[in-house]
mmCIF file of C-alpha atoms and ligand atoms in Angstrom:
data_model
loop_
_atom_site.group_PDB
_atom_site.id
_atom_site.type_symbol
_atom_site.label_atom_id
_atom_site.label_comp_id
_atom_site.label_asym_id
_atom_site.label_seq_id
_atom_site.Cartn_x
_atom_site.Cartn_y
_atom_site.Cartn_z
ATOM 1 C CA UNK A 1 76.136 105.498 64.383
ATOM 2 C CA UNK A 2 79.089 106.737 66.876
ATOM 3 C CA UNK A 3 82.415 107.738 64.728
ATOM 4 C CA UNK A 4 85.652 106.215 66.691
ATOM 5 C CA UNK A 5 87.587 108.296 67.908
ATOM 6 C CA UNK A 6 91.790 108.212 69.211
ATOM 7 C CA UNK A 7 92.843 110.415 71.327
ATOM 8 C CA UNK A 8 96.660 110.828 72.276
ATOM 9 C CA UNK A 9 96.970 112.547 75.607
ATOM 10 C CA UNK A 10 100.853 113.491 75.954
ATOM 11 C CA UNK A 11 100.825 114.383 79.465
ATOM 12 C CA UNK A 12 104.105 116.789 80.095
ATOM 13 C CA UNK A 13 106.031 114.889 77.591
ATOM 14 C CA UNK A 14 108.021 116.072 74.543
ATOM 15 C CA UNK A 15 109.629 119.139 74.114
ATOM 16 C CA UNK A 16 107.771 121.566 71.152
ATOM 17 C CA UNK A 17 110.446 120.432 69.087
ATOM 18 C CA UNK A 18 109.720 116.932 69.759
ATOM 19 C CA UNK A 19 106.189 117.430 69.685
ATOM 20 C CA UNK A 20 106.238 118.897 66.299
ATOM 21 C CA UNK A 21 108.488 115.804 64.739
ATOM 22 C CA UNK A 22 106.216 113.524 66.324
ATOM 23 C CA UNK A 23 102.794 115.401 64.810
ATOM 24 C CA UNK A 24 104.437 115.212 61.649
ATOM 25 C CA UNK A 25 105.049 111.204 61.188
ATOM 26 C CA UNK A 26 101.282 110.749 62.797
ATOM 27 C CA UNK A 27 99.793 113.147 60.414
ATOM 28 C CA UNK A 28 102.197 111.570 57.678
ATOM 29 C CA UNK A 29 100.920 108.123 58.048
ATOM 30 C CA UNK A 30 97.106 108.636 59.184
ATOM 31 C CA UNK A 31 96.616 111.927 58.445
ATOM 32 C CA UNK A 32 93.914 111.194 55.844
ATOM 33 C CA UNK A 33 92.200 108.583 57.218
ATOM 34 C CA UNK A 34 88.446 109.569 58.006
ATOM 35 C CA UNK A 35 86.796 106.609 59.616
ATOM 36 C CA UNK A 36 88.144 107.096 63.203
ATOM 37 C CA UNK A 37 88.198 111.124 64.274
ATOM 38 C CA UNK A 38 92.475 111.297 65.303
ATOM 39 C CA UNK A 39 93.075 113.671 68.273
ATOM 40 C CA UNK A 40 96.485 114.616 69.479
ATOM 41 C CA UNK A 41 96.784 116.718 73.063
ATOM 42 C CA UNK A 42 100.504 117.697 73.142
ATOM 43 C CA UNK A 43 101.747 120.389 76.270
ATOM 44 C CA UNK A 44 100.772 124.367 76.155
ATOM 45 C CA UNK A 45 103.840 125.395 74.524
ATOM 46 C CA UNK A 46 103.996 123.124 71.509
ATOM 47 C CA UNK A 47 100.104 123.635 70.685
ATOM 48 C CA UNK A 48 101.122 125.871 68.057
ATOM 49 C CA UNK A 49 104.106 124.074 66.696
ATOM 50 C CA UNK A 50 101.889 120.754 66.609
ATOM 51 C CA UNK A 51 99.279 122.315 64.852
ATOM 52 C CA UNK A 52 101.712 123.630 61.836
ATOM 53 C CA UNK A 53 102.205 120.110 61.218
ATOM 54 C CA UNK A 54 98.672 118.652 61.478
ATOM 55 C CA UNK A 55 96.698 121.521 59.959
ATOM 56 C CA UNK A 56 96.415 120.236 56.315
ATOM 57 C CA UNK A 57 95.274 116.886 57.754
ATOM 58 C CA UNK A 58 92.473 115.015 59.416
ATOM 59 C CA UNK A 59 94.701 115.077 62.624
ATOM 60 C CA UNK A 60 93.322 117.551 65.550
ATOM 61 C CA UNK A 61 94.528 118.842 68.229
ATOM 62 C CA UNK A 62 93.397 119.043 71.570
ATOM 63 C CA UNK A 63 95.168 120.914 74.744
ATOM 64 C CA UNK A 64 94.865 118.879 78.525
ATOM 65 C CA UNK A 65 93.371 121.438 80.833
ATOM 66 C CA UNK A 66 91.903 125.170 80.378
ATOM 67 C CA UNK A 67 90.491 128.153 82.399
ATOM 68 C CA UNK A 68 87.142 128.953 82.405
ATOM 69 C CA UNK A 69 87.554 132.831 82.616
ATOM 70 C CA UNK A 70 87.581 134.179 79.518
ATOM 71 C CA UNK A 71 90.953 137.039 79.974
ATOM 72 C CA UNK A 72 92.421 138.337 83.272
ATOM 73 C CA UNK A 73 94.313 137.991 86.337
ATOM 74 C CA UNK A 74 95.001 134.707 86.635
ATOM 75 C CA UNK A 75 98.947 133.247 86.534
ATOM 76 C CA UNK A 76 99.622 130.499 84.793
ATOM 77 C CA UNK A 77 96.452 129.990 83.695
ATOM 78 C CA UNK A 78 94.954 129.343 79.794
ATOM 79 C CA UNK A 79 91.567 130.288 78.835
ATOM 80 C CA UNK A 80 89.526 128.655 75.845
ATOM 81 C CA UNK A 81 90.135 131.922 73.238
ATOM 82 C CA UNK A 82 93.545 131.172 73.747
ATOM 83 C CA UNK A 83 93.310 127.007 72.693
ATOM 84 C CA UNK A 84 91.303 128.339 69.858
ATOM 85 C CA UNK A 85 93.551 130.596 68.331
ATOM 86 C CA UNK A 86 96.574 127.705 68.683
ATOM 87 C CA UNK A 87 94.265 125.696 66.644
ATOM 88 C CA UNK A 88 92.744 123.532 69.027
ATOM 89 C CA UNK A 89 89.358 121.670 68.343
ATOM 90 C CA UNK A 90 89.860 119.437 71.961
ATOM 91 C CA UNK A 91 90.372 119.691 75.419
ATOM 92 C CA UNK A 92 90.702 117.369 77.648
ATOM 93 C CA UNK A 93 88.922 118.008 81.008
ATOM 94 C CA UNK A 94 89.327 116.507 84.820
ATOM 95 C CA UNK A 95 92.183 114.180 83.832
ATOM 96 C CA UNK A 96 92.202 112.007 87.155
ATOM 97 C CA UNK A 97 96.159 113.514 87.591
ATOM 98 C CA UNK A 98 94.874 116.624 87.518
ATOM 99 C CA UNK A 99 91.972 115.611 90.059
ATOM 100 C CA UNK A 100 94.855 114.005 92.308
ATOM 101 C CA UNK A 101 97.741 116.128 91.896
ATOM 102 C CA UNK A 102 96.413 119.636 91.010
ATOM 103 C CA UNK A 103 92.711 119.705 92.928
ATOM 104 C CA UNK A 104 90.514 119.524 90.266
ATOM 105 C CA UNK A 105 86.915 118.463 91.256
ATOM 106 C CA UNK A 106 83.825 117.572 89.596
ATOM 107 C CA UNK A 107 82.589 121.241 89.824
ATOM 108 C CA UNK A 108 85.818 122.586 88.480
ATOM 109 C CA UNK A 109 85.599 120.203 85.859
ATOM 110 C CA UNK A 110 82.012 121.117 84.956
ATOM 111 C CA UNK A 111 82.557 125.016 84.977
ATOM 112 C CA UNK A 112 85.708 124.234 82.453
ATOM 113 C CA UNK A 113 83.942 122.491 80.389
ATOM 114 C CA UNK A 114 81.031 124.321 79.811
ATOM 115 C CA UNK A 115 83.583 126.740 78.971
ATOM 116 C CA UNK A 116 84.748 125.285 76.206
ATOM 117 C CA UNK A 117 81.691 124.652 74.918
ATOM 118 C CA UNK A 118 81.044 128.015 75.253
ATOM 119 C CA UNK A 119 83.832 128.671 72.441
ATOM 120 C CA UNK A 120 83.562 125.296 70.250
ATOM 121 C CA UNK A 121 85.756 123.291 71.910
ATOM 122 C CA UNK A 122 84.971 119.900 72.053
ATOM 123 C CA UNK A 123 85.586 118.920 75.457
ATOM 124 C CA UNK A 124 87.041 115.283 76.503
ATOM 125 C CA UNK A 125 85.610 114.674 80.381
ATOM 126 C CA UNK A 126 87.710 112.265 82.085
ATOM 127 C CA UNK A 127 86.044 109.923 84.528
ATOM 128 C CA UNK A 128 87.094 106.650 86.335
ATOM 129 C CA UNK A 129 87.485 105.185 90.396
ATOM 130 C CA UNK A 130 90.633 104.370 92.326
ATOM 131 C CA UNK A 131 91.311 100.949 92.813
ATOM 132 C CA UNK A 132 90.080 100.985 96.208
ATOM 133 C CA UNK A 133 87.146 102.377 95.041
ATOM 134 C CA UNK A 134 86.810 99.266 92.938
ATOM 135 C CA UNK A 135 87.869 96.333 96.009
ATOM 136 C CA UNK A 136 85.157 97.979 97.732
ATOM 137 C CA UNK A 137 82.400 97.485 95.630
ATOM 138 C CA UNK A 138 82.208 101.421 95.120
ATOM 139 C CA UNK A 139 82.466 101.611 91.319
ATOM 140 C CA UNK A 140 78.748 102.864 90.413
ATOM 141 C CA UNK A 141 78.861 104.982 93.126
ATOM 142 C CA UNK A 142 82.043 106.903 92.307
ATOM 143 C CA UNK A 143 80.772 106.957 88.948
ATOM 144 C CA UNK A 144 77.293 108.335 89.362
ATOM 145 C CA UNK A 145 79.365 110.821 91.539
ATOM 146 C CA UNK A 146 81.524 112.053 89.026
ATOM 147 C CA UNK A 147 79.416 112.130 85.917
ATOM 148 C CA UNK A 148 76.657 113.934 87.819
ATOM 149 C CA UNK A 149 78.757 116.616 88.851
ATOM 150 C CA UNK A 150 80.860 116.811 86.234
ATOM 151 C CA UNK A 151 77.971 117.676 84.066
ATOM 152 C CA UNK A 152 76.716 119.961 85.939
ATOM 153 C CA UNK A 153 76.803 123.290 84.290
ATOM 154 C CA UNK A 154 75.736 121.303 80.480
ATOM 155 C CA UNK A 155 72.764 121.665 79.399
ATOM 156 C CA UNK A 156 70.438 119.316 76.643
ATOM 157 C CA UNK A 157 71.597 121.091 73.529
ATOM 158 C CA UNK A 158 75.256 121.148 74.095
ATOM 159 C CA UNK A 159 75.517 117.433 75.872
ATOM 160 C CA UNK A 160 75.527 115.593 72.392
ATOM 161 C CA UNK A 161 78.753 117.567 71.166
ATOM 162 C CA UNK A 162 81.277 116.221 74.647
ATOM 163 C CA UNK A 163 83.582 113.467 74.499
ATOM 164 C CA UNK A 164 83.427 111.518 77.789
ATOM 165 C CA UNK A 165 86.913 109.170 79.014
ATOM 166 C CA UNK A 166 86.239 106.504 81.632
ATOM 167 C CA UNK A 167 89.660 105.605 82.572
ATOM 168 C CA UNK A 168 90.361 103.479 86.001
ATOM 169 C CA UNK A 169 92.628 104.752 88.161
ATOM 170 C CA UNK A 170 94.390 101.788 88.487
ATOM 171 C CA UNK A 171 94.944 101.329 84.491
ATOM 172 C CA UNK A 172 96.713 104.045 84.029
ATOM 173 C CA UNK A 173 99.758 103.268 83.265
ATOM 174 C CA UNK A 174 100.120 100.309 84.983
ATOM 175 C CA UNK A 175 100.198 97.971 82.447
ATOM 176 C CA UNK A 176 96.788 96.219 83.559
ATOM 177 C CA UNK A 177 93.730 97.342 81.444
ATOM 178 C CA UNK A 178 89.975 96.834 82.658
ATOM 179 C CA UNK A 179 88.697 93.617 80.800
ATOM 180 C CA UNK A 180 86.485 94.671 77.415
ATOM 181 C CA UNK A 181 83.615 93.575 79.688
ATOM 182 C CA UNK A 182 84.235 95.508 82.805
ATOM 183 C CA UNK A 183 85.218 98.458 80.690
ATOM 184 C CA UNK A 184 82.120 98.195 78.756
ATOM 185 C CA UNK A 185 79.670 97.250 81.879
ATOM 186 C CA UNK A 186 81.055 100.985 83.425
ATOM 187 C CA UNK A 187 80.440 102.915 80.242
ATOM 188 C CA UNK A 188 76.885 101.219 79.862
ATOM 189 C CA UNK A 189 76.394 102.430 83.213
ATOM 190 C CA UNK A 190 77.655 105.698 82.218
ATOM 191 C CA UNK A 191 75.546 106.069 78.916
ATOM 192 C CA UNK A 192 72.384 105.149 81.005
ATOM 193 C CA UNK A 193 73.111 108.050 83.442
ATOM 194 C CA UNK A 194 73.714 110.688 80.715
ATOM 195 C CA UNK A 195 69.880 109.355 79.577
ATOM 196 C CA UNK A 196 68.716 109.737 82.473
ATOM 197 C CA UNK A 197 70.220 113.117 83.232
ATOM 198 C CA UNK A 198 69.691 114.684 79.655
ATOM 199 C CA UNK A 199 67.920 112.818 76.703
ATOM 200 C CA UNK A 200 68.373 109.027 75.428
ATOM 201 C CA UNK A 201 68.740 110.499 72.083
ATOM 202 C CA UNK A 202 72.028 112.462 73.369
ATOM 203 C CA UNK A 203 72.848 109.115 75.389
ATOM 204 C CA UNK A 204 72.450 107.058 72.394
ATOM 205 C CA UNK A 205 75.137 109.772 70.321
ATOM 206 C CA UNK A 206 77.941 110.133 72.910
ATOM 207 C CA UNK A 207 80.900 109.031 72.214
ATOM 208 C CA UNK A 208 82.514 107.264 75.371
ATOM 209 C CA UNK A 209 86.261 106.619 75.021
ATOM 210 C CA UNK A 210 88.313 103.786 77.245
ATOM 211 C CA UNK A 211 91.456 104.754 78.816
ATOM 212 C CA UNK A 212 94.231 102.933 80.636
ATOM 213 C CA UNK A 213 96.972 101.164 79.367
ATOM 214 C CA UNK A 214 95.723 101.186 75.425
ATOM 215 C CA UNK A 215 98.032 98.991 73.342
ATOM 216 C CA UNK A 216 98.035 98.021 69.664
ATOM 217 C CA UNK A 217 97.477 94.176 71.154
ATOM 218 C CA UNK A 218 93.801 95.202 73.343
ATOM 219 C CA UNK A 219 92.210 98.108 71.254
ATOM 220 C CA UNK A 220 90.127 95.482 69.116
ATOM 221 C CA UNK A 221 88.651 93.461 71.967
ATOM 222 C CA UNK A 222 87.984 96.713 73.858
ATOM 223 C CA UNK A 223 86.242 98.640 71.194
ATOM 224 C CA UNK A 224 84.738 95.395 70.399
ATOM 225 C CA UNK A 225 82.433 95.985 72.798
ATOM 226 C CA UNK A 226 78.969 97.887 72.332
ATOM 227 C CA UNK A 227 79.451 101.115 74.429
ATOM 228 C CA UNK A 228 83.149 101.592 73.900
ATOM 229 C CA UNK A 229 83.432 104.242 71.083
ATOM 230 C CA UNK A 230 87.695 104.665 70.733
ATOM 231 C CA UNK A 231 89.901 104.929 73.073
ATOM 232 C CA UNK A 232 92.255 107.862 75.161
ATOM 233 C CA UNK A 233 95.995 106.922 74.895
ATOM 234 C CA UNK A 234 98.730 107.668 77.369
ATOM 235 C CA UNK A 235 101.881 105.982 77.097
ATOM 236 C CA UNK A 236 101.545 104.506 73.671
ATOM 237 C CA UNK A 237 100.317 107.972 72.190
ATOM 238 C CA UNK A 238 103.945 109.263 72.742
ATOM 239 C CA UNK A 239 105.153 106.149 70.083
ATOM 240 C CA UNK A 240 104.644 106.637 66.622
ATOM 241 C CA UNK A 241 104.548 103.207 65.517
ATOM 242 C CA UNK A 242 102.149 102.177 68.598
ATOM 243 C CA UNK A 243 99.558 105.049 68.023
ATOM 244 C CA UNK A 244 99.519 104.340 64.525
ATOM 245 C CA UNK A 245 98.694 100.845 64.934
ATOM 246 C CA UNK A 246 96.301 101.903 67.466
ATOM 247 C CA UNK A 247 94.372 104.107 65.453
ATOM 248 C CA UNK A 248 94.235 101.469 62.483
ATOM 249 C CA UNK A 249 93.167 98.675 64.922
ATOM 250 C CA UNK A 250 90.324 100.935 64.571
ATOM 251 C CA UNK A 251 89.157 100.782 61.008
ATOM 252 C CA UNK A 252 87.040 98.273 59.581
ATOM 253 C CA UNK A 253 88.275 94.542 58.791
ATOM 254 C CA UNK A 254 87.704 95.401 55.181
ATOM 255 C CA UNK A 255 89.182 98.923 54.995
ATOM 256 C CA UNK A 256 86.990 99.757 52.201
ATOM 257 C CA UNK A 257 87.818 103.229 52.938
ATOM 258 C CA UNK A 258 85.444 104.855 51.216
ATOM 259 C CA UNK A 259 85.006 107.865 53.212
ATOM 260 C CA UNK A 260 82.798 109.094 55.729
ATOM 261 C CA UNK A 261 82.999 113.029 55.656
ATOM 262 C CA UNK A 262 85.497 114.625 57.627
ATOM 263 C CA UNK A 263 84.999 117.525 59.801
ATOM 264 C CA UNK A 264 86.367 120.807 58.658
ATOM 265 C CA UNK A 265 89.044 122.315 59.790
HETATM 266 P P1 LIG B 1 98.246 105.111 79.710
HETATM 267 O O1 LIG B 1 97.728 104.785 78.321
HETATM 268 O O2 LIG B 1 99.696 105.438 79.742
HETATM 269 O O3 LIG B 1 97.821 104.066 80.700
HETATM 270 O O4 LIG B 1 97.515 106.486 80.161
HETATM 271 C C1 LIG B 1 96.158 106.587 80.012
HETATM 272 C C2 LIG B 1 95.766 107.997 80.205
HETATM 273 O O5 LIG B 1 95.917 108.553 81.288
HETATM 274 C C3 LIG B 1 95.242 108.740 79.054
HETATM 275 O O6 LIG B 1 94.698 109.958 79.417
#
């Protein structure tokens, strides 16, 4: 049985300050809820302040981007020690703005997250095709692409513990989100490639989250669906009220909330 998870990816919004007050209300209103696995993925420089807040909750944090190397000469860059020590369980890897804006390809993406594996950090592998990908009939092929390379440099033992994000291109923050079935039909595809890559048994466990315009109003119908497994939030992370209702869109109809275990912090 997959635990959901929610992810918040903040993208370069909110100051630390910000980021801190924000962290705060979410932990303050979902903080304890154990059902759905709560990530938050705020900028470099408020890791720290975000985690103050979060620490004594079920709330984790998660950075966007890391270094492989472990120490050394390399400007501007953050390696996995580093995340750790700010309190970071989660990274998220190969973001599709980092793969257009900042060069990141599938083998960069692989080597970083093998990396933070390396140090027990969960890593969140983003995935998805452009839209002309998708007019042009490309959308298993991109796919197959990406995951393939992406997952390079993993191995059988450590494939079960990744998060994997398909998240169109065109979704993201557009306003238009894949329909539950097209978003599922891509992540079935997905979790038959892992299987047929690694092991079914590591297929069957990993947790594939949907991303592109995630509202209170779709997350039902889309995690409805049999291989979506929670969902990676841009634009209505950065709301309190909309993440919140996001993450409880996730619990069961009943909320008999008698827990599942938590992970420890
Ligand atoms: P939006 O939810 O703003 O579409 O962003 C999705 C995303 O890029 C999450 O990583």
């Amino acid at each position: 049985m997959r635990k959901m998870m929610i992810a918040g990816n903040w993208k370069m919004n909110k100051s630390p300050v910000e980021a801190a007050g924000l962290a705060e209300k979410i932990a303050g209103k979902v903080g304890d809820i154990r059902h759905v696995d709560i990530v938050i993925c705020p900028s470099f420089p408020a890791l720290t302040a975000v985690y103050e807040k979060i620490e004594k909750s079920y709330v984790r944090l998660g950075a966007q981007n890391l270094f492989w190397e472990r120490e050394g000469a390399y400007t501007g860059e953050v390696s996995t020690l580093m995340l750790r020590e700010s309190g970071c369980r989660y990274v998220i890897i190969g973001h599709s703005e980092r793969r257009s804006h900042f060069g990141e390809t599938d083998e960069t993406v692989s080597r970083k997250a093998a990396a933070a594996l390396e140090w027990n950090l969960i890593p969140i592998i983003c995935v998805g095709e452009k839209l002309e990908e998708r007019e042009r009939g490309e959308v298993e092929s991109v796919i197959t692409k990406q995951i393939k390379g992406s997952l390079a440099h993993l191995n059988d033992e450590n494939i079960a513990k990744i998060v994997l994000a398909y998240e169109p291109v065109w979704a993201i923050g557009t306003g238009k989100t894949a329909t539950p079935a097209q978003a599922n039909e891509v992540h079935g595809l997905i979790r038959a490639l892992v299987g047929d890559i690694f092991s079914k048994e590591a297929a069957s466990e990993l947790r594939i989250l949907y991303g592109g315009s995630v509202k209170p109003d779709n997350i039902r119908a889309l995690i409805a669906e049999e291989h979506l497994d929670g969902a990676l939030v841009g634009g209505a992370s950065l709301d309190e009220h909309s993440f919140v209702e996001i993450v409880t869109g996730c619990l069961p109809d009943t909320s008999g909330a008698e827990a599942e275990t938590g992970d420890s912090q």
